[in-house]
Coordinates of C-alpha atoms in Angstrom, one line a residue:
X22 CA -64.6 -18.2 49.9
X23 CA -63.7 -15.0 50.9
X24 CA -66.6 -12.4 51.0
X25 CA -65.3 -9.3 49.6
X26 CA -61.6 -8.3 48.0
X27 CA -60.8 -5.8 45.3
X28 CA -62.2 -5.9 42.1
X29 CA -58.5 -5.2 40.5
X30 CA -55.5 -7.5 41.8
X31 CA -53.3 -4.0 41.8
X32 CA -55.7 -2.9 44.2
X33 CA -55.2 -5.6 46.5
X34 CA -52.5 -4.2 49.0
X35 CA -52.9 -7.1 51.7
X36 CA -52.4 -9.9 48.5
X37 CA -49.8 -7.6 47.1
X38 CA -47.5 -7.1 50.3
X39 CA -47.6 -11.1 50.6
X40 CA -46.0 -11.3 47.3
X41 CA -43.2 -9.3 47.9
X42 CA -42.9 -10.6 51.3
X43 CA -42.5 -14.2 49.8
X44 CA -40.5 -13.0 46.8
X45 CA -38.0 -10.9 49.3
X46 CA -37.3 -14.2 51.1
X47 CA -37.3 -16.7 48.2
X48 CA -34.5 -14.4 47.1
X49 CA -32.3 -14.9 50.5
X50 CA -32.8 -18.5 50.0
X51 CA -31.8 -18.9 46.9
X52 CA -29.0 -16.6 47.7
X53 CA -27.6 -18.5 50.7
X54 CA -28.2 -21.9 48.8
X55 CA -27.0 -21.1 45.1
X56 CA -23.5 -19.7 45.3
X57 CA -23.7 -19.6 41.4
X58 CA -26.1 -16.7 41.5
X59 CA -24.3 -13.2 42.5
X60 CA -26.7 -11.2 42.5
X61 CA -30.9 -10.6 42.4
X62 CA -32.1 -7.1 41.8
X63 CA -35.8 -5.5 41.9
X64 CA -36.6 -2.7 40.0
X65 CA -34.4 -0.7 38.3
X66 CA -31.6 -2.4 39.8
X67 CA -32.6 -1.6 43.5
X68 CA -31.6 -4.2 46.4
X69 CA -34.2 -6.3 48.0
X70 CA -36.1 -4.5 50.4
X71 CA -39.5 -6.4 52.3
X72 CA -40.3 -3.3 53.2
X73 CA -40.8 -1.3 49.8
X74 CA -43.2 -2.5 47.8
X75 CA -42.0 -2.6 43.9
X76 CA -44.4 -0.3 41.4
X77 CA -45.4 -3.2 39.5
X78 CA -48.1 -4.7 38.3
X79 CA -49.2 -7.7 40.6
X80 CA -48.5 -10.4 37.6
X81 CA -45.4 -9.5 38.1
X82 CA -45.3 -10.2 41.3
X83 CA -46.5 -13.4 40.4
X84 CA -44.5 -13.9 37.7
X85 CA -41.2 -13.1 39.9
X86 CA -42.2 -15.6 42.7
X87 CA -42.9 -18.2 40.0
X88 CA -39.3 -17.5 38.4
X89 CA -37.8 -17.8 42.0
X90 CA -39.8 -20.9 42.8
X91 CA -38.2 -22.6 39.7
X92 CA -34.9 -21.9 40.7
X93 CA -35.8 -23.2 44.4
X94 CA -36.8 -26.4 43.2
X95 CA -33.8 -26.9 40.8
X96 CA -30.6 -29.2 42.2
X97 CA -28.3 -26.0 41.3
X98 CA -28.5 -22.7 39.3
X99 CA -26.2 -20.4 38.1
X100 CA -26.7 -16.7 36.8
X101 CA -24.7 -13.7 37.3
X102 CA -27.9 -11.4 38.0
X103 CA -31.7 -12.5 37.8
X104 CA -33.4 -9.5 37.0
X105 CA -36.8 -9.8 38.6
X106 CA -39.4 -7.7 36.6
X107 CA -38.1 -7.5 33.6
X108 CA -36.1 -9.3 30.4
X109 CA -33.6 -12.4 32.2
X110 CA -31.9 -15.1 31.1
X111 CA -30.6 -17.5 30.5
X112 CA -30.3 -18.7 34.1
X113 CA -28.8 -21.8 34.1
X114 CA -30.2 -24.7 36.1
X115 CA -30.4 -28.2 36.7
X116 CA -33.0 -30.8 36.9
X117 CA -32.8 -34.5 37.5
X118 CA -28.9 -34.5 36.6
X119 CA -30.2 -32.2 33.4
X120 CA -28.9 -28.7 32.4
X121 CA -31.8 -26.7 30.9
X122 CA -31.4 -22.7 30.4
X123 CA -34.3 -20.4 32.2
X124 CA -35.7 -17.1 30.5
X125 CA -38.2 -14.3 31.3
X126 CA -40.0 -11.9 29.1
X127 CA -38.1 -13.4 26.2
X128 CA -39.8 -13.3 22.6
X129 CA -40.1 -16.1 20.1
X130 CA -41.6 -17.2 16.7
X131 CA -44.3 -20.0 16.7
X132 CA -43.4 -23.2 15.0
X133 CA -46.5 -23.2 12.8
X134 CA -47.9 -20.0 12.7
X135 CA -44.5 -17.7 12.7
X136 CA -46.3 -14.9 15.1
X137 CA -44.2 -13.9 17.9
X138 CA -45.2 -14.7 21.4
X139 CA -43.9 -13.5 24.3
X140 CA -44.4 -15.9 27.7
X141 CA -43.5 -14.6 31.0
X142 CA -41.3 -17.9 31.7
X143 CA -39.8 -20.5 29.8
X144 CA -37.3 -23.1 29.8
X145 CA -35.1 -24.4 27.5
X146 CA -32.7 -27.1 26.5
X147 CA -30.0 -25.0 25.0
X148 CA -28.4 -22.0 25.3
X149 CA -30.0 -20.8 22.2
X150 CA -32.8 -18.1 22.1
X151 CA -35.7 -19.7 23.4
X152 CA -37.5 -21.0 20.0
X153 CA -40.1 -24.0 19.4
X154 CA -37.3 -26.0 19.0
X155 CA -36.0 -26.0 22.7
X156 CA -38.9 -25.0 24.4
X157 CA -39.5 -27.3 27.1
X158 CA -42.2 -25.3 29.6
X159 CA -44.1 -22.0 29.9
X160 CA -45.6 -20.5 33.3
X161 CA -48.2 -17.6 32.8
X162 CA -49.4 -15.4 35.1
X163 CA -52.6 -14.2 34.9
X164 CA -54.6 -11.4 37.1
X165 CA -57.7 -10.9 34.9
X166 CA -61.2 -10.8 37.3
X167 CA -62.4 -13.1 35.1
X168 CA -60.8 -16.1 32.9
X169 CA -63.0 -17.2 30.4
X170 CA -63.3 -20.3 28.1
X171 CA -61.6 -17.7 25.2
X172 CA -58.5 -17.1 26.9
X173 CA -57.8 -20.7 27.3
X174 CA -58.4 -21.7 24.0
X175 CA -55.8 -18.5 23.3
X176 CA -53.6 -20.2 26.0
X177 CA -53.9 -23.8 24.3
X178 CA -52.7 -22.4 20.7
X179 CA -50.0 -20.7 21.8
X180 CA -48.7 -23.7 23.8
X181 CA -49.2 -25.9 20.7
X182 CA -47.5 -23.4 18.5
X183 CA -44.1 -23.5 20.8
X184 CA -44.2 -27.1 20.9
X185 CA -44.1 -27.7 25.0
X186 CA -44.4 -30.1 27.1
X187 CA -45.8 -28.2 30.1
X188 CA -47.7 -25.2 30.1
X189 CA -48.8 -23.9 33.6
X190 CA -51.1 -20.7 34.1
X191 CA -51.2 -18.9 37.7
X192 CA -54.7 -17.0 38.2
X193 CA -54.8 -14.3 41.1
X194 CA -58.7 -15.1 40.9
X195 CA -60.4 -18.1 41.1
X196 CA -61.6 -19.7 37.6
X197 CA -65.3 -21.4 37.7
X198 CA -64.6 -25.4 37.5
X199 CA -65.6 -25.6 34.0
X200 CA -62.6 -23.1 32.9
X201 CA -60.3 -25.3 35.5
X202 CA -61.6 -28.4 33.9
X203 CA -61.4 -27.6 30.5
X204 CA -58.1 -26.6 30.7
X205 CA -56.9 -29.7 32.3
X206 CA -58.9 -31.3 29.3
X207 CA -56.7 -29.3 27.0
X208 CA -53.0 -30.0 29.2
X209 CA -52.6 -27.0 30.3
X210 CA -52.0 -26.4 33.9
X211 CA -53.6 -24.1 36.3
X212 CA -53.2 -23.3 39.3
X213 CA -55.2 -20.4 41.7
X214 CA -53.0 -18.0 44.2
X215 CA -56.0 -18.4 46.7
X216 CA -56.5 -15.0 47.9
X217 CA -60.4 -15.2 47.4
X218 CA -60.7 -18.4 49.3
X219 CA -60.4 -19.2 53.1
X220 CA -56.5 -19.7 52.6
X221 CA -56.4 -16.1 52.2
X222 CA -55.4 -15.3 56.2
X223 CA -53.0 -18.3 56.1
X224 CA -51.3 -16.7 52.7
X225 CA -51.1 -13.6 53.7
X226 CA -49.5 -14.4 57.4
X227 CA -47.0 -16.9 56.1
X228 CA -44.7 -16.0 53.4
X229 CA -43.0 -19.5 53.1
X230 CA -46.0 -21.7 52.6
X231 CA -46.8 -19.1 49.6
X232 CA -43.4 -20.3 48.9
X233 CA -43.9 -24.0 49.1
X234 CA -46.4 -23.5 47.0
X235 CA -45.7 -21.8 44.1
X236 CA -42.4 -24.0 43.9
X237 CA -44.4 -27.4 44.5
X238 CA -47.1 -26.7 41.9
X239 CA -44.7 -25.9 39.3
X240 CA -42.6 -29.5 40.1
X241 CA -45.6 -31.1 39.9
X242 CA -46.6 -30.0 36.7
X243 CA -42.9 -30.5 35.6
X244 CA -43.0 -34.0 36.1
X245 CA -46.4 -34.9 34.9
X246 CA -46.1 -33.0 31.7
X247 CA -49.7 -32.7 30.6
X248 CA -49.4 -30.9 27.8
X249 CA -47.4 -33.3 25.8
X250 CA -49.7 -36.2 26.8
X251 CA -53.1 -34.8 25.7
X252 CA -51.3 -33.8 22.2
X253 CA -50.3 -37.4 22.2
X254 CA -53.8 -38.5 22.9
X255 CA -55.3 -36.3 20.6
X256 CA -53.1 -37.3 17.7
X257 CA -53.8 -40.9 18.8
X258 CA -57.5 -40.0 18.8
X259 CA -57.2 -38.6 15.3
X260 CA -55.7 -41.5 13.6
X261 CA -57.5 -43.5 14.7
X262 CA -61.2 -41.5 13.4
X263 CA -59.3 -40.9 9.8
X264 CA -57.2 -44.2 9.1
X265 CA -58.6 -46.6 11.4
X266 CA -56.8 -48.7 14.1
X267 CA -53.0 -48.8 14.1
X268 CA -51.5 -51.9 13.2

C-alpha cells in the first residue's frame, strides 16, 4: 500500500492528471475506431486537451473513463456527441450482435419504491428513457475516503429497485475486505482505481493499462451478471424457508 496520498480524491493532482490523461486518449481511440461517433466534447463543449485539466470533480473523471471504456469494449457505437461530464445519451452500441442504448446522468423512477434515482451510467434495451423496465446495468463511481457497510446496503436497494442485472461501483479508495466481500455477497460489483496501492507508479505512468482496465472490469462484470444471480439465489433461498422444496 501506498504510504501517504490525499485525504480528498480532488486533492489528488498526480491520480487526477492520470484520469484525464487516459480519458484524453480513450477519446482518440474511440474516435479513430467508431466512425459513428462525430464528436466528444469536455466541459462546456471545449475540445479534448491532455494538457488542461477539466474543473471537475474526480468522480467524474471516473465516471467519464468508465463511460468511454464501455464504448471501447462494444463491437460498434454510434452517437452524434458524447458529452463527457454531464447529461448523454442515448449512445447507441452493440454487444454480442445486440443493440442496447447508453445514458449518463439520466433520472428514473424505481420499480417498487417510485423515488427517483439518478446513476452515473446505465444501459438499456430500448430507446426509451432509461426506466426499470429496460434497465440492463449501472456503473457508480464513488470517491468517498471511506465506504462503509451503509452505503452498500444503499447501493444494493437501489439496484433491486431498477431491476438490473449488473451493478458495478468504482471506488478511488480502497474498501476494507469485509465491504468488498459483502458486496460481492450482495451482486454488486466493485472494483478499486488503485491509487493507494503499489500499482499507483504504474497507473499514473501508463495511461492505457488504466485503460485496459477500466474497460476489462466492466466486460467482466457484463458477462457474469452478478446481480441477477444472487436475486435468483435469494428468491430460491426464500421459497424454499417459507413453502418448502420445489416440486
Amino acid at each position: 500500500m501506498v504510504d501517504s496520498i490525499p485525504d480528498s480524491a480532488d486533492q489528488d493532482i498526480e491520480a487526477r492528471g492520470a484520469l484525464w490523461r487516459a480519458i484524453c486518449v480513450a477519446s482518440e481511440n474511440i474516435l479513430n475506431r467508431f466512425f459513428g461517433i462525430r464528436y466528444i466534447h469536455s466541459l462546456r463543449g471545449l475540445p479534448m486537451n491532455k494538457g488542461a485539466l477539466p474543473e471537475v470533480p474526480t468522480w467524474q473523471l471516473v465516471e467519464a473513463l468508465s463511460l468511454l471504456g464501455v464504448i471501447l469494449r462494444s463491437d460498434n457505437a454510434t452517437a452524434d456527441v458524447i458529452n463527457l461530464f454531464g447529461k448523454s445519451g442515448p449512445i447507441e452500441i452493440k454487444e454480442d450482435g445486440t443493440v442496447y442504448q447508453f445514458w449518463a446522468q439520466q433520472t428514473l423512477r424505481g420499480a417498487e419504491s417510485s423515488l427517483n434515482g439518478r446513476p452515473d451510467l446505465i444501459v438499456t434495451s430500448s430507446l426509451e428513457q432509461p426506466n426499470p423496465k429496460n434497465a440492463i446495468r449501472i456503473i457508480e463511481a464513488k470517491c468517498v475516503r471511506h465506504l462503509g457497510t451503509s452505503t452498500i446496503r444503499g447501493e444494493f436497494g437501489k439496484a433491486y429497485d431498477l431491476r438490473v442485472a449488473t451493478y458495478f461501483i468504482w471506488s478511488f479508495y480502497s474498501p476494507s475486505r469485509k465491504v468488498i466481500k459483502g458486496a460481492k455477497d450482495l451482486g454488486i460489483d466493485i472494483e478499486i482505481l488503485g491509487f493507494d496501492t503499489d500499482r499507483r507508479g504504474n497507473i499514473i505512468e501508463n495511461p492505457e493499462s488504466l485503460i485496459d482496465y477500466f474497460a476489462d472490469a466492466q466486460e467482466k462484470a457484463r458477462r457474469e451478471k452478478r446481480f441477477a444471480k444472487s436475486l435468483n439465489k435469494a428468491g430460491q433461498d426464500a421459497f424454499g424457508k417459507f413453502f418448502g422444496p420445489s416440486r
